JSON list of C-alpha atoms in Angstrom, two decimals:
[
{"chain": "A", "resi": 12, "resn": "MET", "atom": "CA", "xyz": [12.90, 22.02, -3.28]},
{"chain": "A", "resi": 13, "resn": "ALA", "atom": "CA", "xyz": [16.58, 21.71, -2.42]},
{"chain": "A", "resi": 14, "resn": "ILE", "atom": "CA", "xyz": [19.02, 20.44, -5.05]},
{"chain": "A", "resi": 15, "resn": "PHE", "atom": "CA", "xyz": [22.38, 19.22, -3.75]},
{"chain": "A", "resi": 16, "resn": "GLY", "atom": "CA", "xyz": [25.59, 18.84, -5.74]},
{"chain": "A", "resi": 17, "resn": "ALA", "atom": "CA", "xyz": [29.13, 18.27, -4.51]},
{"chain": "A", "resi": 18, "resn": "LEU", "atom": "CA", "xyz": [30.89, 20.46, -7.08]},
{"chain": "A", "resi": 19, "resn": "ASP", "atom": "CA", "xyz": [30.20, 23.82, -8.64]},
{"chain": "A", "resi": 20, "resn": "ARG", "atom": "CA", "xyz": [30.36, 22.18, -12.08]},
{"chain": "A", "resi": 21, "resn": "GLU", "atom": "CA", "xyz": [27.50, 19.87, -11.11]},
{"chain": "A", "resi": 22, "resn": "LEU", "atom": "CA", "xyz": [25.23, 22.82, -10.27]},
{"chain": "A", "resi": 23, "resn": "TYR", "atom": "CA", "xyz": [26.33, 25.24, -12.99]},
{"chain": "A", "resi": 24, "resn": "ASP", "atom": "CA", "xyz": [23.72, 24.37, -15.63]},
{"chain": "A", "resi": 25, "resn": "ILE", "atom": "CA", "xyz": [20.89, 24.28, -13.10]},
{"chain": "A", "resi": 26, "resn": "ARG", "atom": "CA", "xyz": [21.98, 27.64, -11.71]},
{"chain": "A", "resi": 27, "resn": "SER", "atom": "CA", "xyz": [21.91, 29.13, -15.21]},
{"chain": "A", "resi": 28, "resn": "GLU", "atom": "CA", "xyz": [18.27, 28.03, -15.65]},
{"chain": "A", "resi": 29, "resn": "ILE", "atom": "CA", "xyz": [16.84, 29.55, -12.48]},
{"chain": "A", "resi": 30, "resn": "ARG", "atom": "CA", "xyz": [16.46, 33.14, -11.36]},
{"chain": "A", "resi": 31, "resn": "ILE", "atom": "CA", "xyz": [18.93, 33.54, -8.47]},
{"chain": "A", "resi": 32, "resn": "GLU", "atom": "CA", "xyz": [17.58, 35.87, -5.80]},
{"chain": "A", "resi": 33, "resn": "ARG", "atom": "CA", "xyz": [20.15, 35.38, -3.06]},
{"chain": "A", "resi": 34, "resn": "LYS", "atom": "CA", "xyz": [23.58, 33.81, -2.50]},
{"chain": "A", "resi": 35, "resn": "LEU", "atom": "CA", "xyz": [24.76, 32.67, 0.93]},
{"chain": "A", "resi": 36, "resn": "LEU", "atom": "CA", "xyz": [27.68, 30.97, 2.59]},
{"chain": "A", "resi": 37, "resn": "LYS", "atom": "CA", "xyz": [26.82, 28.95, 5.71]},
{"chain": "A", "resi": 38, "resn": "GLY", "atom": "CA", "xyz": [29.76, 27.14, 7.22]},
{"chain": "A", "resi": 39, "resn": "ASN", "atom": "CA", "xyz": [31.57, 25.37, 4.38]},
{"chain": "A", "resi": 40, "resn": "PHE", "atom": "CA", "xyz": [28.50, 25.28, 2.14]},
{"chain": "A", "resi": 41, "resn": "ARG", "atom": "CA", "xyz": [27.37, 27.57, -0.66]},
{"chain": "A", "resi": 42, "resn": "PHE", "atom": "CA", "xyz": [23.64, 28.23, -1.11]},
{"chain": "A", "resi": 43, "resn": "TRP", "atom": "CA", "xyz": [21.74, 29.88, -3.94]},
{"chain": "A", "resi": 44, "resn": "MET", "atom": "CA", "xyz": [18.08, 30.73, -3.39]},
{"chain": "A", "resi": 45, "resn": "GLY", "atom": "CA", "xyz": [15.99, 31.25, -6.49]},
{"chain": "A", "resi": 46, "resn": "SER", "atom": "CA", "xyz": [13.01, 30.20, -8.53]},
{"chain": "A", "resi": 47, "resn": "HIS", "atom": "CA", "xyz": [11.99, 28.65, -11.80]},
{"chain": "A", "resi": 48, "resn": "GLY", "atom": "CA", "xyz": [8.48, 29.82, -12.58]},
{"chain": "A", "resi": 49, "resn": "SER", "atom": "CA", "xyz": [6.52, 29.39, -9.37]},
{"chain": "A", "resi": 50, "resn": "LEU", "atom": "CA", "xyz": [8.87, 26.72, -7.97]},
{"chain": "A", "resi": 51, "resn": "LYS", "atom": "CA", "xyz": [11.18, 27.94, -5.20]},
{"chain": "A", "resi": 52, "resn": "ILE", "atom": "CA", "xyz": [14.60, 26.29, -5.47]},
{"chain": "A", "resi": 53, "resn": "LEU", "atom": "CA", "xyz": [17.51, 26.10, -3.06]},
{"chain": "A", "resi": 54, "resn": "LEU", "atom": "CA", "xyz": [20.81, 24.99, -4.61]},
{"chain": "A", "resi": 55, "resn": "VAL", "atom": "CA", "xyz": [23.40, 23.62, -2.22]},
{"chain": "A", "resi": 56, "resn": "GLN", "atom": "CA", "xyz": [27.07, 22.97, -2.98]},
{"chain": "A", "resi": 57, "resn": "THR", "atom": "CA", "xyz": [28.04, 20.33, -0.44]},
{"chain": "A", "resi": 58, "resn": "GLY", "atom": "CA", "xyz": [31.62, 19.42, -1.19]},
{"chain": "A", "resi": 59, "resn": "VAL", "atom": "CA", "xyz": [32.72, 15.84, -1.84]},
{"chain": "A", "resi": 60, "resn": "GLY", "atom": "CA", "xyz": [31.74, 12.84, 0.28]},
{"chain": "A", "resi": 61, "resn": "PRO", "atom": "CA", "xyz": [28.80, 11.56, 2.29]},
{"chain": "A", "resi": 62, "resn": "ASP", "atom": "CA", "xyz": [29.84, 13.35, 5.48]},
{"chain": "A", "resi": 63, "resn": "GLN", "atom": "CA", "xyz": [29.85, 16.69, 3.66]},
{"chain": "A", "resi": 64, "resn": "ALA", "atom": "CA", "xyz": [26.50, 15.90, 2.03]},
{"chain": "A", "resi": 65, "resn": "LEU", "atom": "CA", "xyz": [24.96, 14.94, 5.38]},
{"chain": "A", "resi": 66, "resn": "GLN", "atom": "CA", "xyz": [26.20, 18.12, 7.07]},
{"chain": "A", "resi": 67, "resn": "ALA", "atom": "CA", "xyz": [24.98, 20.27, 4.16]},
{"chain": "A", "resi": 68, "resn": "ALA", "atom": "CA", "xyz": [21.55, 18.59, 4.32]},
{"chain": "A", "resi": 69, "resn": "ARG", "atom": "CA", "xyz": [21.36, 19.29, 8.05]},
{"chain": "A", "resi": 70, "resn": "VAL", "atom": "CA", "xyz": [22.20, 22.96, 7.52]},
{"chain": "A", "resi": 71, "resn": "ALA", "atom": "CA", "xyz": [19.68, 23.20, 4.67]},
{"chain": "A", "resi": 72, "resn": "ILE", "atom": "CA", "xyz": [16.73, 21.67, 6.52]},
{"chain": "A", "resi": 73, "resn": "THR", "atom": "CA", "xyz": [17.38, 23.65, 9.70]},
{"chain": "A", "resi": 74, "resn": "SER", "atom": "CA", "xyz": [17.92, 26.97, 7.88]},
{"chain": "A", "resi": 75, "resn": "PHE", "atom": "CA", "xyz": [15.44, 26.90, 4.99]},
{"chain": "A", "resi": 76, "resn": "PRO", "atom": "CA", "xyz": [11.88, 25.68, 4.29]},
{"chain": "A", "resi": 77, "resn": "VAL", "atom": "CA", "xyz": [12.77, 22.46, 2.43]},
{"chain": "A", "resi": 78, "resn": "GLU", "atom": "CA", "xyz": [9.96, 20.15, 1.29]},
{"chain": "A", "resi": 79, "resn": "ALA", "atom": "CA", "xyz": [11.94, 17.86, -1.02]},
{"chain": "A", "resi": 80, "resn": "MET", "atom": "CA", "xyz": [15.61, 17.09, -1.62]},
{"chain": "A", "resi": 81, "resn": "VAL", "atom": "CA", "xyz": [17.29, 15.98, -4.84]},
{"chain": "A", "resi": 82, "resn": "SER", "atom": "CA", "xyz": [20.93, 15.01, -5.29]},
{"chain": "A", "resi": 83, "resn": "VAL", "atom": "CA", "xyz": [22.62, 15.63, -8.64]},
{"chain": "A", "resi": 84, "resn": "GLY", "atom": "CA", "xyz": [26.11, 15.05, -9.90]},
{"chain": "A", "resi": 85, "resn": "PHE", "atom": "CA", "xyz": [28.61, 12.98, -11.75]},
{"chain": "A", "resi": 86, "resn": "ALA", "atom": "CA", "xyz": [28.06, 9.26, -11.44]},
{"chain": "A", "resi": 87, "resn": "CYS", "atom": "CA", "xyz": [28.57, 5.78, -12.78]},
{"chain": "A", "resi": 88, "resn": "ALA", "atom": "CA", "xyz": [32.14, 4.87, -11.97]},
{"chain": "A", "resi": 89, "resn": "LEU", "atom": "CA", "xyz": [31.05, 1.22, -11.93]},
{"chain": "A", "resi": 90, "resn": "LYS", "atom": "CA", "xyz": [28.97, 1.25, -15.13]},
{"chain": "A", "resi": 91, "resn": "GLY", "atom": "CA", "xyz": [31.34, 0.97, -18.09]},
{"chain": "A", "resi": 92, "resn": "GLU", "atom": "CA", "xyz": [28.61, 1.34, -20.74]},
{"chain": "A", "resi": 93, "resn": "MET", "atom": "CA", "xyz": [27.58, 4.80, -19.48]},
{"chain": "A", "resi": 94, "resn": "LYS", "atom": "CA", "xyz": [28.21, 7.72, -21.80]},
{"chain": "A", "resi": 95, "resn": "ILE", "atom": "CA", "xyz": [28.74, 11.41, -21.13]},
{"chain": "A", "resi": 96, "resn": "GLY", "atom": "CA", "xyz": [25.34, 13.05, -20.90]},
{"chain": "A", "resi": 97, "resn": "ASP", "atom": "CA", "xyz": [23.42, 9.96, -19.77]},
{"chain": "A", "resi": 98, "resn": "LEU", "atom": "CA", "xyz": [20.82, 10.60, -17.12]},
{"chain": "A", "resi": 99, "resn": "VAL", "atom": "CA", "xyz": [20.63, 8.33, -14.07]},
{"chain": "A", "resi": 100, "resn": "VAL", "atom": "CA", "xyz": [17.47, 8.22, -11.96]},
{"chain": "A", "resi": 101, "resn": "GLY", "atom": "CA", "xyz": [17.96, 6.50, -8.61]},
{"chain": "A", "resi": 102, "resn": "GLU", "atom": "CA", "xyz": [14.86, 4.59, -7.57]},
{"chain": "A", "resi": 103, "resn": "SER", "atom": "CA", "xyz": [16.65, 3.65, -4.36]},
{"chain": "A", "resi": 104, "resn": "ALA", "atom": "CA", "xyz": [20.03, 4.35, -2.83]},
{"chain": "A", "resi": 105, "resn": "PHE", "atom": "CA", "xyz": [22.34, 2.15, -0.81]},
{"chain": "A", "resi": 106, "resn": "TYR", "atom": "CA", "xyz": [25.08, 3.61, 1.37]},
{"chain": "A", "resi": 107, "resn": "LEU", "atom": "CA", "xyz": [27.76, 1.02, 2.06]},
{"chain": "A", "resi": 108, "resn": "ASN", "atom": "CA", "xyz": [30.05, 1.49, 5.04]},
{"chain": "A", "resi": 109, "resn": "ARG", "atom": "CA", "xyz": [32.46, -0.97, 6.67]},
{"chain": "A", "resi": 110, "resn": "ASN", "atom": "CA", "xyz": [30.03, -1.77, 9.46]},
{"chain": "A", "resi": 111, "resn": "HIS", "atom": "CA", "xyz": [26.59, -1.40, 7.89]},
{"chain": "A", "resi": 112, "resn": "THR", "atom": "CA", "xyz": [24.47, -0.69, 4.83]},
{"chain": "A", "resi": 113, "resn": "ASN", "atom": "CA", "xyz": [21.63, 1.83, 4.83]},
{"chain": "A", "resi": 114, "resn": "SER", "atom": "CA", "xyz": [18.99, 1.81, 2.12]},
{"chain": "A", "resi": 115, "resn": "TYR", "atom": "CA", "xyz": [16.63, 4.59, 1.08]},
{"chain": "A", "resi": 116, "resn": "ARG", "atom": "CA", "xyz": [13.66, 4.58, -1.33]},
{"chain": "A", "resi": 117, "resn": "ALA", "atom": "CA", "xyz": [13.05, 7.60, -3.51]},
{"chain": "A", "resi": 118, "resn": "ASP", "atom": "CA", "xyz": [9.82, 9.52, -3.08]},
{"chain": "A", "resi": 119, "resn": "SER", "atom": "CA", "xyz": [7.21, 8.20, -5.55]},
{"chain": "A", "resi": 120, "resn": "LEU", "atom": "CA", "xyz": [6.08, 11.67, -6.67]},
{"chain": "A", "resi": 121, "resn": "LEU", "atom": "CA", "xyz": [9.68, 12.74, -7.31]},
{"chain": "A", "resi": 122, "resn": "LEU", "atom": "CA", "xyz": [10.23, 9.54, -9.31]},
{"chain": "A", "resi": 123, "resn": "LEU", "atom": "CA", "xyz": [7.19, 10.32, -11.44]},
{"chain": "A", "resi": 124, "resn": "LEU", "atom": "CA", "xyz": [8.45, 13.86, -12.05]},
{"chain": "A", "resi": 125, "resn": "ALA", "atom": "CA", "xyz": [11.92, 12.52, -12.86]},
{"chain": "A", "resi": 126, "resn": "ASP", "atom": "CA", "xyz": [10.41, 10.10, -15.36]},
{"chain": "A", "resi": 127, "resn": "GLN", "atom": "CA", "xyz": [8.49, 12.91, -17.07]},
{"chain": "A", "resi": 128, "resn": "ALA", "atom": "CA", "xyz": [11.56, 15.17, -17.10]},
{"chain": "A", "resi": 129, "resn": "SER", "atom": "CA", "xyz": [13.76, 12.38, -18.48]},
{"chain": "A", "resi": 130, "resn": "GLN", "atom": "CA", "xyz": [11.38, 11.84, -21.40]},
{"chain": "A", "resi": 131, "resn": "GLU", "atom": "CA", "xyz": [11.58, 15.58, -22.18]},
{"chain": "A", "resi": 132, "resn": "PHE", "atom": "CA", "xyz": [15.37, 15.40, -21.84]},
{"chain": "A", "resi": 133, "resn": "ILE", "atom": "CA", "xyz": [15.60, 12.60, -24.42]},
{"chain": "A", "resi": 134, "resn": "LYS", "atom": "CA", "xyz": [13.18, 14.35, -26.78]},
{"chain": "A", "resi": 135, "resn": "ASP", "atom": "CA", "xyz": [15.10, 17.65, -26.58]},
{"chain": "A", "resi": 136, "resn": "GLU", "atom": "CA", "xyz": [18.48, 15.91, -26.82]},
{"chain": "A", "resi": 137, "resn": "SER", "atom": "CA", "xyz": [17.47, 14.02, -29.98]},
{"chain": "A", "resi": 138, "resn": "ARG", "atom": "CA", "xyz": [16.54, 17.28, -31.71]},
{"chain": "A", "resi": 139, "resn": "GLY", "atom": "CA", "xyz": [19.72, 19.21, -31.05]},
{"chain": "A", "resi": 140, "resn": "GLY", "atom": "CA", "xyz": [22.48, 16.74, -30.23]},
{"chain": "A", "resi": 141, "resn": "HIS", "atom": "CA", "xyz": [25.97, 17.16, -31.62]},
{"chain": "A", "resi": 142, "resn": "PRO", "atom": "CA", "xyz": [26.92, 14.40, -34.10]},
{"chain": "A", "resi": 143, "resn": "ALA", "atom": "CA", "xyz": [30.21, 13.72, -32.27]},
{"chain": "A", "resi": 144, "resn": "VAL", "atom": "CA", "xyz": [28.44, 13.07, -28.94]},
{"chain": "A", "resi": 145, "resn": "PRO", "atom": "CA", "xyz": [26.61, 9.74, -28.56]},
{"chain": "A", "resi": 146, "resn": "ARG", "atom": "CA", "xyz": [22.86, 9.96, -27.91]},
{"chain": "A", "resi": 147, "resn": "ALA", "atom": "CA", "xyz": [21.99, 10.10, -24.25]},
{"chain": "A", "resi": 148, "resn": "SER", "atom": "CA", "xyz": [20.14, 7.37, -22.42]},
{"chain": "A", "resi": 149, "resn": "VAL", "atom": "CA", "xyz": [18.06, 7.34, -19.26]},
{"chain": "A", "resi": 150, "resn": "LEU", "atom": "CA", "xyz": [18.92, 4.61, -16.77]},
{"chain": "A", "resi": 151, "resn": "LYS", "atom": "CA", "xyz": [16.75, 3.86, -13.75]},
{"chain": "A", "resi": 152, "resn": "GLY", "atom": "CA", "xyz": [17.49, 1.64, -10.81]},
{"chain": "A", "resi": 153, "resn": "PRO", "atom": "CA", "xyz": [19.34, 1.42, -7.52]},
{"chain": "A", "resi": 154, "resn": "ILE", "atom": "CA", "xyz": [22.35, 3.60, -6.77]},
{"chain": "A", "resi": 155, "resn": "LEU", "atom": "CA", "xyz": [25.25, 2.52, -4.56]},
{"chain": "A", "resi": 156, "resn": "THR", "atom": "CA", "xyz": [27.40, 5.05, -2.77]},
{"chain": "A", "resi": 157, "resn": "VAL", "atom": "CA", "xyz": [30.38, 4.43, -0.53]},
{"chain": "A", "resi": 158, "resn": "ARG", "atom": "CA", "xyz": [32.35, 6.45, 1.95]},
{"chain": "A", "resi": 159, "resn": "ARG", "atom": "CA", "xyz": [35.11, 7.28, -0.59]}
]
């Protein structure tokens, strides 16, 4: 599984939870190869923007055995009711450009796994949350991304 994030800060917590076996730099992209239990994980720092993400994905799938891809990161510039720590699960994604719109459906197995993980996230968060930080929510639905 490959997990993509634009910024180091977006991958930091994930990186701390897996056993890193190898670090690489390919072009402008940073890669960490590791595992969590029996799951092999490739972390990819893409840089900001859809062009960077696309190029990083191309490098990843041509250089490593990738069976699934997940994008993580900061989100929700258009959702005013979102709070820090909320988890967003994209059931579909829409890329809006001046000339066209592309749409993508999420893999049904990955959505199921995300749903299970989000329930664990909420359960764990409710046990140990800080009183000054609002309780996290899980939001599911379409995600819109634009060129910049």
